[in-house]
Amino acid sequence: MPDPIVVIVVLVAIALLGAIIFGFIASTRNRSTGVDLEPPPRPRAERAGAATTTPTLERERPDLVTPEVPDVEPDVLPEPEPAPKPTLRDRIARARGTVSGYLGSVLSRSGIDAATWDDLEEALIRADVGATRTADILDGLRGRVKAESITEPAVLLEALQTDLIERLDVEDRSLHRAEGTTSVWLFVGVNGVGKTTTVGKLGAHEQAEGRSVVMVAGDTFRAAAAEQLQTWAERADAHFVRGAEGADPSSVIFDGIEAGVARGADVVMADTAGRLHNKSNLMDELRKVRRVADKAPGEVTEVLLVIDATTGQNGLEQARVFTEAVEVTGVVLTKLDGSAKGGIVLAIQGELGIPVKLVGLGESADDLVVFHPEEFVRALLATD
Ligand code: GDP
């Protein structure tokens, strides 16, 4: 006979083992069927229509109704503040970017050494100041460093800025106006530099200031130029004159000036053609435009040469050719926003003695601003 105690122990062991096996089977079954506990995802169409279909619960229980949402006006959000106008500094970020690394490296040294001068030279050359002018500027600066015992890089950069501002300083940068008659402003320059756009922007500005403007499409070789100018004139509420396509630009400009004077306009702004494929023809044509405009009533008080800043030293060459042909009274430097070559301003004023009067910083009407040397130099050479 087996010992009853042994029998009890064996039975308890069997019972325990059975419980363990049962528990294990139950838990694996739960796990394998766990996904079925989640409701299946609703088809896409049902999800999309969820907001418009009646919920199932409501269909089955008509006594349950969705409470009416009161028809209230959504809160009216305040008008957003107009974004602040980008500054000259923002607009010439690209030009500044080409020099700021060199200027930063100047500032990173504890004193002024040969590498400092190399950095300054590189910065000015990259800004398209031109090799001769750069050498001239640095010679002057070396003299100043000696005379004023400058030893700190930050003071040296301040002296450079002061020097450039002085170089750009001219007595009169204003747009000249005739007294007692209509002023005539001619816009010259090669194709694509931004003449038509400049006439449009400046015309819009003059109109906004309360002066009456006549815009004349003197670029009769490019139908698109006339259409472009007409759009500007319409937007600015200015009077617009154009000739037949291919007409003599001088006669169109003459007619435009006559019309302006007859209307008692304050300013007649004449766009001109800028084809460059035959330079001597273009220059002859411009001389003729000038002669004819002088014969017309009114008074030519500005001949503005429009130069594209992105063309760099090439723009300087254009300026030389134009100033030989017509008496240029001022420069409009366009596309300074897209240029890495802001230093061209120094080259133009320094070499030709013609003041840069306006700069173009973009394509819209507000993007033509009066040129301020100090603001420009500080924006170009900013290191912060
Ligand atoms: P035109 O042939 O000299 O009359 O040149 P347009 O006035 O037709 O201008 C040529 C292009 O330059 C156009 O796409 C203008 O919108 C653009 N443009 C003119 N001025 C500026 C400027 O200051 N900044 C930029 N970014 N584009 C300009």
Tab-separated table of C-alpha atoms and ligand atoms in Angstrom:
chain	number	residue	atom	x	y	z
A	1	MET	CA	0.000	0.000	0.000
A	2	PRO	CA	1.355	3.348	-0.955
A	3	ASP	CA	1.888	5.778	1.822
A	4	PRO	CA	-1.237	8.069	1.907
A	5	ILE	CA	0.962	11.111	2.434
A	6	VAL	CA	2.859	10.327	-0.785
A	7	VAL	CA	-0.487	9.896	-2.601
A	8	ILE	CA	-1.699	13.307	-1.380
A	9	VAL	CA	1.561	14.990	-2.408
A	10	VAL	CA	1.382	13.419	-5.887
A	11	LEU	CA	-2.286	14.484	-6.287
A	12	VAL	CA	-1.522	18.074	-5.192
A	13	ALA	CA	1.432	18.174	-7.605
A	14	ILE	CA	-0.789	16.910	-10.463
A	15	ALA	CA	-3.450	19.524	-9.590
A	16	LEU	CA	-0.861	22.316	-9.519
A	17	LEU	CA	0.627	21.221	-12.829
A	18	GLY	CA	-2.879	21.113	-14.360
A	19	ALA	CA	-3.620	24.645	-13.129
A	20	ILE	CA	-0.369	25.961	-14.589
A	21	ILE	CA	-1.024	24.333	-17.996
A	22	PHE	CA	-4.621	25.665	-18.051
A	23	GLY	CA	-3.485	29.190	-17.187
A	24	PHE	CA	-0.839	29.143	-19.937
A	25	ILE	CA	-3.321	27.965	-22.621
A	26	ALA	CA	-5.849	30.622	-21.576
A	27	SER	CA	-3.319	33.441	-21.762
A	28	THR	CA	-1.995	32.504	-25.247
A	29	ARG	CA	-5.553	32.252	-26.561
A	30	ASN	CA	-6.340	35.771	-25.263
A	31	ARG	CA	-3.209	37.131	-26.882
A	32	SER	CA	-3.906	35.582	-30.241
A	33	THR	CA	-7.421	36.915	-30.315
A	34	GLY	CA	-6.534	40.317	-28.833
A	35	VAL	CA	-6.734	42.155	-32.166
A	36	ASP	CA	-10.354	41.100	-32.473
A	37	LEU	CA	-11.138	43.177	-29.410
A	38	GLU	CA	-10.516	46.360	-31.336
A	39	PRO	CA	-13.303	47.459	-33.708
A	40	PRO	CA	-12.153	47.159	-37.316
A	41	PRO	CA	-11.137	50.469	-38.867
A	42	ARG	CA	-13.974	52.147	-40.700
A	43	PRO	CA	-13.713	52.294	-44.471
A	44	ARG	CA	-12.330	55.587	-45.844
A	45	ALA	CA	-15.649	56.639	-47.420
A	46	GLU	CA	-17.456	56.230	-44.121
A	47	ARG	CA	-14.774	58.222	-42.315
A	48	ALA	CA	-15.026	61.036	-44.846
A	49	GLY	CA	-18.784	61.196	-44.562
A	50	ALA	CA	-18.800	60.904	-40.789
A	51	ALA	CA	-19.622	64.535	-40.292
A	52	THR	CA	-22.692	64.437	-42.511
A	53	THR	CA	-24.226	60.980	-41.850
A	54	THR	CA	-26.485	60.341	-38.885
A	55	PRO	CA	-24.693	58.428	-36.167
A	56	THR	CA	-25.861	54.786	-35.870
A	57	LEU	CA	-26.976	55.342	-32.307
A	58	GLU	CA	-29.324	58.107	-33.349
A	59	ARG	CA	-30.837	56.098	-36.163
A	60	GLU	CA	-31.634	53.305	-33.739
A	61	ARG	CA	-32.777	55.663	-30.983
A	62	PRO	CA	-34.874	58.462	-32.531
A	63	ASP	CA	-35.493	59.821	-29.029
A	64	LEU	CA	-31.826	60.778	-28.844
A	65	VAL	CA	-31.267	63.905	-30.924
A	66	THR	CA	-28.155	65.917	-31.399
A	67	PRO	CA	-28.586	69.243	-29.615
A	68	GLU	CA	-28.889	72.233	-31.951
A	69	VAL	CA	-25.657	74.195	-32.208
A	70	PRO	CA	-26.529	77.883	-31.809
A	71	ASP	CA	-25.836	79.840	-34.997
A	72	VAL	CA	-23.270	82.278	-33.633
A	73	GLU	CA	-20.893	84.413	-35.648
A	74	PRO	CA	-17.343	83.120	-35.349
A	75	ASP	CA	-15.070	85.515	-33.525
A	76	VAL	CA	-13.766	88.057	-36.010
A	77	LEU	CA	-10.010	87.898	-35.922
A	78	PRO	CA	-8.274	91.245	-35.902
A	79	GLU	CA	-6.665	92.237	-39.218
A	80	PRO	CA	-3.035	91.135	-39.168
A	81	GLU	CA	-0.566	93.982	-38.859
A	82	PRO	CA	1.035	94.718	-42.244
A	83	ALA	CA	4.484	93.130	-42.438
A	84	PRO	CA	7.186	95.719	-41.861
A	85	LYS	CA	8.762	96.944	-45.089
A	86	PRO	CA	12.116	95.312	-45.709
A	87	THR	CA	14.973	97.684	-45.075
A	88	LEU	CA	17.877	98.447	-47.365
A	89	ARG	CA	19.891	96.237	-45.049
A	90	ASP	CA	17.545	93.287	-45.647
A	91	ARG	CA	17.476	93.857	-49.365
A	92	ILE	CA	21.218	93.908	-49.862
A	93	ALA	CA	21.785	90.851	-47.702
A	94	ARG	CA	23.384	89.088	-50.631
A	95	ALA	CA	25.940	91.819	-51.221
A	96	ARG	CA	26.688	91.937	-47.503
A	97	GLY	CA	27.067	88.156	-47.425
A	98	THR	CA	30.006	88.314	-49.819
A	99	VAL	CA	32.019	90.615	-47.566
A	100	SER	CA	30.878	89.803	-44.048
A	101	GLY	CA	33.110	86.724	-43.714
A	102	TYR	CA	36.227	88.794	-44.408
A	103	LEU	CA	35.159	91.554	-42.069
A	104	GLY	CA	34.376	88.996	-39.373
A	105	SER	CA	37.832	87.570	-39.786
A	106	VAL	CA	39.323	91.082	-39.401
A	107	LEU	CA	37.392	91.476	-36.153
A	108	SER	CA	38.447	88.069	-34.847
A	109	ARG	CA	42.099	89.118	-34.580
A	110	SER	CA	43.462	90.936	-31.583
A	111	GLY	CA	45.292	93.496	-33.676
A	112	ILE	CA	45.911	94.760	-37.200
A	113	ASP	CA	48.402	92.733	-39.229
A	114	ALA	CA	49.140	91.758	-42.832
A	115	ALA	CA	46.253	89.267	-42.872
A	116	THR	CA	43.884	92.089	-41.861
A	117	TRP	CA	44.824	94.068	-44.957
A	118	ASP	CA	44.463	90.957	-47.138
A	119	ASP	CA	40.956	90.397	-45.766
A	120	LEU	CA	39.944	94.004	-46.387
A	121	GLU	CA	41.292	93.869	-49.921
A	122	GLU	CA	39.422	90.666	-50.638
A	123	ALA	CA	36.187	92.094	-49.196
A	124	LEU	CA	36.326	95.213	-51.375
A	125	ILE	CA	37.286	93.325	-54.525
A	126	ARG	CA	34.455	90.867	-53.983
A	127	ALA	CA	32.001	93.725	-53.479
A	128	ASP	CA	33.093	94.906	-56.936
A	129	VAL	CA	34.680	98.142	-55.829
A	130	GLY	CA	37.319	97.534	-58.529
A	131	ALA	CA	41.046	96.832	-58.137
A	132	THR	CA	42.346	100.393	-58.560
A	133	ARG	CA	39.766	101.925	-56.277
A	134	THR	CA	40.341	99.209	-53.665
A	135	ALA	CA	44.078	99.925	-53.659
A	136	ASP	CA	43.331	103.621	-53.333
A	137	ILE	CA	40.915	103.091	-50.441
A	138	LEU	CA	43.351	100.834	-48.572
A	139	ASP	CA	46.258	103.258	-49.059
A	140	GLY	CA	44.170	106.006	-47.543
A	141	LEU	CA	43.169	103.744	-44.688
A	142	ARG	CA	46.774	102.769	-43.934
A	143	GLY	CA	47.609	106.458	-43.690
A	144	ARG	CA	44.733	107.015	-41.312
A	145	VAL	CA	45.716	104.037	-39.146
A	146	LYS	CA	49.190	105.514	-38.782
A	147	ALA	CA	48.105	109.092	-38.245
A	148	GLU	CA	45.467	108.189	-35.687
A	149	SER	CA	47.447	105.289	-34.117
A	150	ILE	CA	44.569	102.882	-34.705
A	151	THR	CA	45.328	99.437	-33.279
A	152	GLU	CA	41.874	97.919	-32.809
A	153	PRO	CA	40.185	96.034	-35.658
A	154	ALA	CA	36.742	97.456	-34.778
A	155	VAL	CA	38.100	101.008	-34.971
A	156	LEU	CA	39.729	100.158	-38.296
A	157	LEU	CA	36.401	98.980	-39.743
A	158	GLU	CA	34.691	102.112	-38.484
A	159	ALA	CA	37.396	104.178	-40.230
A	160	LEU	CA	36.789	102.221	-43.444
A	161	GLN	CA	33.063	102.927	-43.281
A	162	THR	CA	33.663	106.630	-42.663
A	163	ASP	CA	36.031	106.750	-45.620
A	164	LEU	CA	33.537	105.111	-47.976
A	165	ILE	CA	30.709	107.370	-46.817
A	166	GLU	CA	32.899	110.409	-47.473
A	167	ARG	CA	33.775	109.132	-50.920
A	168	LEU	CA	30.095	108.757	-51.784
A	169	ASP	CA	29.168	112.153	-50.456
A	170	VAL	CA	27.926	114.544	-53.134
A	171	GLU	CA	26.347	117.921	-52.699
A	172	ASP	CA	23.204	117.328	-54.673
A	173	ARG	CA	21.423	114.079	-55.198
A	174	SER	CA	17.968	115.501	-55.834
A	175	LEU	CA	15.940	115.072	-58.998
A	176	HIS	CA	15.910	118.456	-60.682
A	177	ARG	CA	12.666	120.151	-61.601
A	178	ALA	CA	11.961	122.962	-64.022
A	179	GLU	CA	10.484	126.149	-62.744
A	180	GLY	CA	7.269	127.339	-64.339
A	181	THR	CA	7.166	124.637	-66.995
A	182	THR	CA	6.998	120.886	-67.381
A	183	SER	CA	10.124	118.971	-66.339
A	184	VAL	CA	11.326	116.328	-68.760
A	185	TRP	CA	13.231	113.332	-67.464
A	186	LEU	CA	14.842	110.977	-69.977
A	187	PHE	CA	15.785	107.437	-69.005
A	188	VAL	CA	18.656	105.822	-70.881
A	189	GLY	CA	20.512	102.530	-70.584
A	190	VAL	CA	20.954	99.214	-72.345
A	191	ASN	CA	18.142	96.701	-72.721
A	192	GLY	CA	17.023	94.812	-69.679
A	193	VAL	CA	18.610	97.036	-67.027
A	194	GLY	CA	15.220	98.157	-65.707
A	195	LYS	CA	14.488	101.467	-67.502
A	196	THR	CA	10.806	100.824	-68.110
A	197	THR	CA	10.302	99.525	-64.591
A	198	THR	CA	12.098	102.556	-63.172
A	199	VAL	CA	9.912	104.984	-65.160
A	200	GLY	CA	6.879	103.087	-63.842
A	201	LYS	CA	8.023	103.108	-60.217
A	202	LEU	CA	9.142	106.724	-60.215
A	203	GLY	CA	6.010	107.831	-62.047
A	204	ALA	CA	3.869	106.065	-59.462
A	205	HIS	CA	5.831	107.770	-56.691
A	206	GLU	CA	5.442	111.232	-58.276
A	207	GLN	CA	1.711	110.708	-58.778
A	208	ALA	CA	1.359	109.585	-55.167
A	209	GLU	CA	3.136	112.778	-54.110
A	210	GLY	CA	0.487	114.768	-55.969
A	211	ARG	CA	2.498	115.661	-59.068
A	212	SER	CA	0.966	114.942	-62.459
A	213	VAL	CA	2.991	112.622	-64.672
A	214	VAL	CA	3.023	111.713	-68.343
A	215	MET	CA	4.822	108.481	-69.168
A	216	VAL	CA	6.124	108.209	-72.721
A	217	ALA	CA	6.975	104.866	-74.284
A	218	GLY	CA	10.026	105.883	-76.277
A	219	ASP	CA	11.235	102.314	-76.709
A	220	THR	CA	9.388	101.811	-79.977
A	221	PHE	CA	11.425	98.746	-80.885
A	222	ARG	CA	9.943	96.641	-78.145
A	223	ALA	CA	6.140	96.455	-78.144
A	224	ALA	CA	6.278	94.734	-74.771
A	225	ALA	CA	8.027	97.776	-73.280
A	226	ALA	CA	5.139	100.050	-74.290
A	227	GLU	CA	2.576	97.621	-72.901
A	228	GLN	CA	4.555	97.262	-69.694
A	229	LEU	CA	4.717	101.037	-69.288
A	230	GLN	CA	1.030	101.413	-70.080
A	231	THR	CA	0.222	99.020	-67.230
A	232	TRP	CA	2.369	101.083	-64.858
A	233	ALA	CA	0.685	104.301	-66.057
A	234	GLU	CA	-2.800	102.851	-65.587
A	235	ARG	CA	-1.971	101.632	-62.101
A	236	ALA	CA	-0.487	104.979	-61.140
A	237	ASP	CA	-3.288	106.914	-62.815
A	238	ALA	CA	-0.725	108.727	-64.958
A	239	HIS	CA	-1.227	109.874	-68.545
A	240	PHE	CA	0.394	107.624	-71.126
A	241	VAL	CA	1.701	108.311	-74.640
A	242	ARG	CA	2.965	105.751	-77.118
A	243	GLY	CA	3.745	105.718	-80.853
A	244	ALA	CA	3.273	103.114	-83.533
A	245	GLU	CA	5.597	100.148	-83.298
A	246	GLY	CA	8.895	100.935	-85.029
A	247	ALA	CA	8.136	104.685	-85.080
A	248	ASP	CA	11.000	107.126	-84.652
A	249	PRO	CA	11.618	107.236	-80.858
A	250	SER	CA	12.538	110.932	-80.983
A	251	SER	CA	9.250	111.915	-82.576
A	252	VAL	CA	7.259	109.844	-80.070
A	253	ILE	CA	9.123	111.519	-77.227
A	254	PHE	CA	8.572	114.942	-78.806
A	255	ASP	CA	4.828	114.245	-79.063
A	256	GLY	CA	4.805	112.993	-75.491
A	257	ILE	CA	6.459	116.149	-74.201
A	258	GLU	CA	4.057	118.343	-76.194
A	259	ALA	CA	1.113	116.428	-74.778
A	260	GLY	CA	2.536	116.780	-71.264
A	261	VAL	CA	3.062	120.511	-71.586
A	262	ALA	CA	-0.409	120.954	-73.106
A	263	ARG	CA	-1.897	119.182	-70.099
A	264	GLY	CA	0.185	121.241	-67.702
A	265	ALA	CA	1.864	118.086	-66.373
A	266	ASP	CA	4.548	118.454	-63.748
A	267	VAL	CA	6.811	115.780	-65.213
A	268	VAL	CA	7.146	113.957	-68.500
A	269	MET	CA	9.122	110.739	-68.081
A	270	ALA	CA	10.387	109.240	-71.304
A	271	ASP	CA	11.590	105.680	-71.659
A	272	THR	CA	14.101	105.146	-74.490
A	273	ALA	CA	15.286	102.149	-76.501
A	274	GLY	CA	18.426	100.381	-75.370
A	275	ARG	CA	19.383	97.993	-78.094
A	276	LEU	CA	23.079	97.331	-77.876
A	277	HIS	CA	23.709	95.337	-81.035
A	278	ASN	CA	24.979	98.428	-82.760
A	279	LYS	CA	26.490	100.734	-80.206
A	280	SER	CA	27.177	103.692	-82.470
A	281	ASN	CA	23.606	103.601	-83.806
A	282	LEU	CA	22.251	103.543	-80.286
A	283	MET	CA	24.405	106.468	-79.241
A	284	ASP	CA	23.430	108.462	-82.367
A	285	GLU	CA	19.804	107.770	-81.611
A	286	LEU	CA	20.199	108.928	-78.017
A	287	ARG	CA	21.901	112.142	-79.098
A	288	LYS	CA	18.967	112.739	-81.435
A	289	VAL	CA	16.460	112.027	-78.643
A	290	ARG	CA	18.219	114.568	-76.482
A	291	ARG	CA	18.346	117.200	-79.251
A	292	VAL	CA	14.693	116.722	-80.098
A	293	ALA	CA	13.641	116.755	-76.437
A	294	ASP	CA	15.519	120.034	-76.016
A	295	LYS	CA	13.601	121.520	-78.944
A	296	ALA	CA	10.252	120.490	-77.518
A	297	PRO	CA	8.459	122.717	-75.005
A	298	GLY	CA	9.193	122.004	-71.346
A	299	GLU	CA	12.711	121.562	-70.013
A	300	VAL	CA	14.948	118.527	-69.861
A	301	THR	CA	16.209	118.591	-66.272
A	302	GLU	CA	17.329	114.983	-65.847
A	303	VAL	CA	18.943	112.357	-68.044
A	304	LEU	CA	19.036	109.323	-65.804
A	305	LEU	CA	21.280	106.453	-66.726
A	306	VAL	CA	19.837	103.171	-65.525
A	307	ILE	CA	22.448	100.542	-64.651
A	308	ASP	CA	21.872	96.968	-63.545
A	309	ALA	CA	23.994	96.432	-60.411
A	310	THR	CA	24.327	92.728	-61.109
A	311	THR	CA	26.480	93.471	-64.152
A	312	GLY	CA	29.192	94.889	-61.922
A	313	GLN	CA	32.192	96.452	-63.663
A	314	ASN	CA	30.462	95.959	-67.010
A	315	GLY	CA	27.917	98.515	-65.844
A	316	LEU	CA	30.757	100.959	-65.356
A	317	GLU	CA	31.800	100.464	-68.963
A	318	GLN	CA	28.230	101.134	-70.109
A	319	ALA	CA	28.156	104.267	-68.012
A	320	ARG	CA	31.310	105.530	-69.724
A	321	VAL	CA	29.837	105.037	-73.195
A	322	PHE	CA	26.527	106.700	-72.334
A	323	THR	CA	28.097	109.705	-70.648
A	324	GLU	CA	30.120	110.332	-73.778
A	325	ALA	CA	26.962	110.400	-75.884
A	326	VAL	CA	24.541	112.290	-73.664
A	327	GLU	CA	24.975	114.461	-70.651
A	328	VAL	CA	23.948	112.081	-67.872
A	329	THR	CA	22.783	113.854	-64.735
A	330	GLY	CA	22.341	110.895	-62.436
A	331	VAL	CA	22.428	107.133	-62.138
A	332	VAL	CA	19.650	104.778	-61.102
A	333	LEU	CA	21.248	101.564	-59.902
A	334	THR	CA	18.707	98.762	-60.220
A	335	LYS	CA	18.574	95.184	-58.926
A	336	LEU	CA	20.740	95.927	-55.928
A	337	ASP	CA	18.511	93.411	-54.151
A	338	GLY	CA	19.788	90.572	-56.287
A	339	SER	CA	23.373	91.679	-56.530
A	340	ALA	CA	26.515	90.589	-54.785
A	341	LYS	CA	28.199	93.657	-56.176
A	342	GLY	CA	27.107	96.683	-54.194
A	343	GLY	CA	30.565	98.236	-54.487
A	344	ILE	CA	29.777	99.271	-58.043
A	345	VAL	CA	28.186	102.380	-56.510
A	346	LEU	CA	31.650	103.556	-55.434
A	347	ALA	CA	33.137	102.842	-58.816
A	348	ILE	CA	30.435	104.747	-60.697
A	349	GLN	CA	30.472	107.816	-58.519
A	350	GLY	CA	34.211	107.802	-58.059
A	351	GLU	CA	35.136	107.260	-61.651
A	352	LEU	CA	32.472	109.175	-63.528
A	353	GLY	CA	31.566	111.774	-60.966
A	354	ILE	CA	27.876	111.092	-61.594
A	355	PRO	CA	25.770	110.852	-58.456
A	356	VAL	CA	23.801	107.669	-57.870
A	357	LYS	CA	20.393	109.209	-57.208
A	358	LEU	CA	18.102	106.235	-56.845
A	359	VAL	CA	18.464	102.531	-56.233
A	360	GLY	CA	16.115	99.731	-57.232
A	361	LEU	CA	15.609	97.093	-54.572
A	362	GLY	CA	12.925	94.963	-56.190
A	363	GLU	CA	10.196	94.928	-58.789
A	364	SER	CA	7.276	96.626	-57.095
A	365	ALA	CA	6.375	100.305	-56.976
A	366	ASP	CA	7.789	100.812	-53.472
A	367	ASP	CA	11.115	99.300	-54.384
A	368	LEU	CA	12.777	102.410	-55.713
A	369	VAL	CA	14.474	104.446	-53.021
A	370	VAL	CA	16.638	107.516	-52.766
A	371	PHE	CA	20.264	106.564	-52.344
A	372	HIS	CA	21.675	107.372	-48.898
A	373	PRO	CA	25.446	106.730	-48.748
A	374	GLU	CA	25.632	106.276	-45.002
A	375	GLU	CA	22.725	103.846	-44.846
A	376	PHE	CA	24.132	101.964	-47.803
A	377	VAL	CA	27.720	101.666	-46.513
A	378	ARG	CA	26.613	100.671	-43.014
A	379	ALA	CA	24.266	98.054	-44.478
A	380	LEU	CA	26.911	96.691	-46.848
A	381	LEU	CA	29.676	96.461	-44.248
A	382	ALA	CA	27.600	95.475	-41.227
A	383	THR	CA	29.191	92.678	-39.222
A	384	ASP	CA	26.458	92.049	-36.653
B	1	GDP	P1	14.439	97.765	-69.747
B	1	GDP	O1	14.667	96.869	-70.929
B	1	GDP	O2	15.683	98.507	-69.384
B	1	GDP	O3	13.273	98.664	-69.895
B	1	GDP	O4	14.176	96.795	-68.502
B	1	GDP	P2	12.802	96.433	-67.775
B	1	GDP	O5	12.262	97.605	-67.054
B	1	GDP	O6	11.915	95.747	-68.750
B	1	GDP	O7	13.315	95.415	-66.643
B	1	GDP	C1	13.929	94.184	-66.940
B	1	GDP	C2	13.641	93.224	-65.784
B	1	GDP	O8	14.285	93.676	-64.612
B	1	GDP	C3	12.163	93.126	-65.438
B	1	GDP	O9	11.872	91.779	-65.141
B	1	GDP	C4	12.037	93.958	-64.170
B	1	GDP	O10	10.970	93.538	-63.361
B	1	GDP	C5	13.373	93.714	-63.522
B	1	GDP	N1	13.764	94.775	-62.589
B	1	GDP	C6	13.808	96.103	-62.829
B	1	GDP	N2	14.260	96.762	-61.740
B	1	GDP	C7	14.520	95.815	-60.774
B	1	GDP	C8	15.038	95.868	-59.418
B	1	GDP	O11	15.369	96.901	-58.839
B	1	GDP	N3	15.162	94.677	-58.757
B	1	GDP	C9	14.832	93.501	-59.366
B	1	GDP	N4	15.002	92.396	-58.647
B	1	GDP	N5	14.359	93.426	-60.623
B	1	GDP	C10	14.202	94.566	-61.332
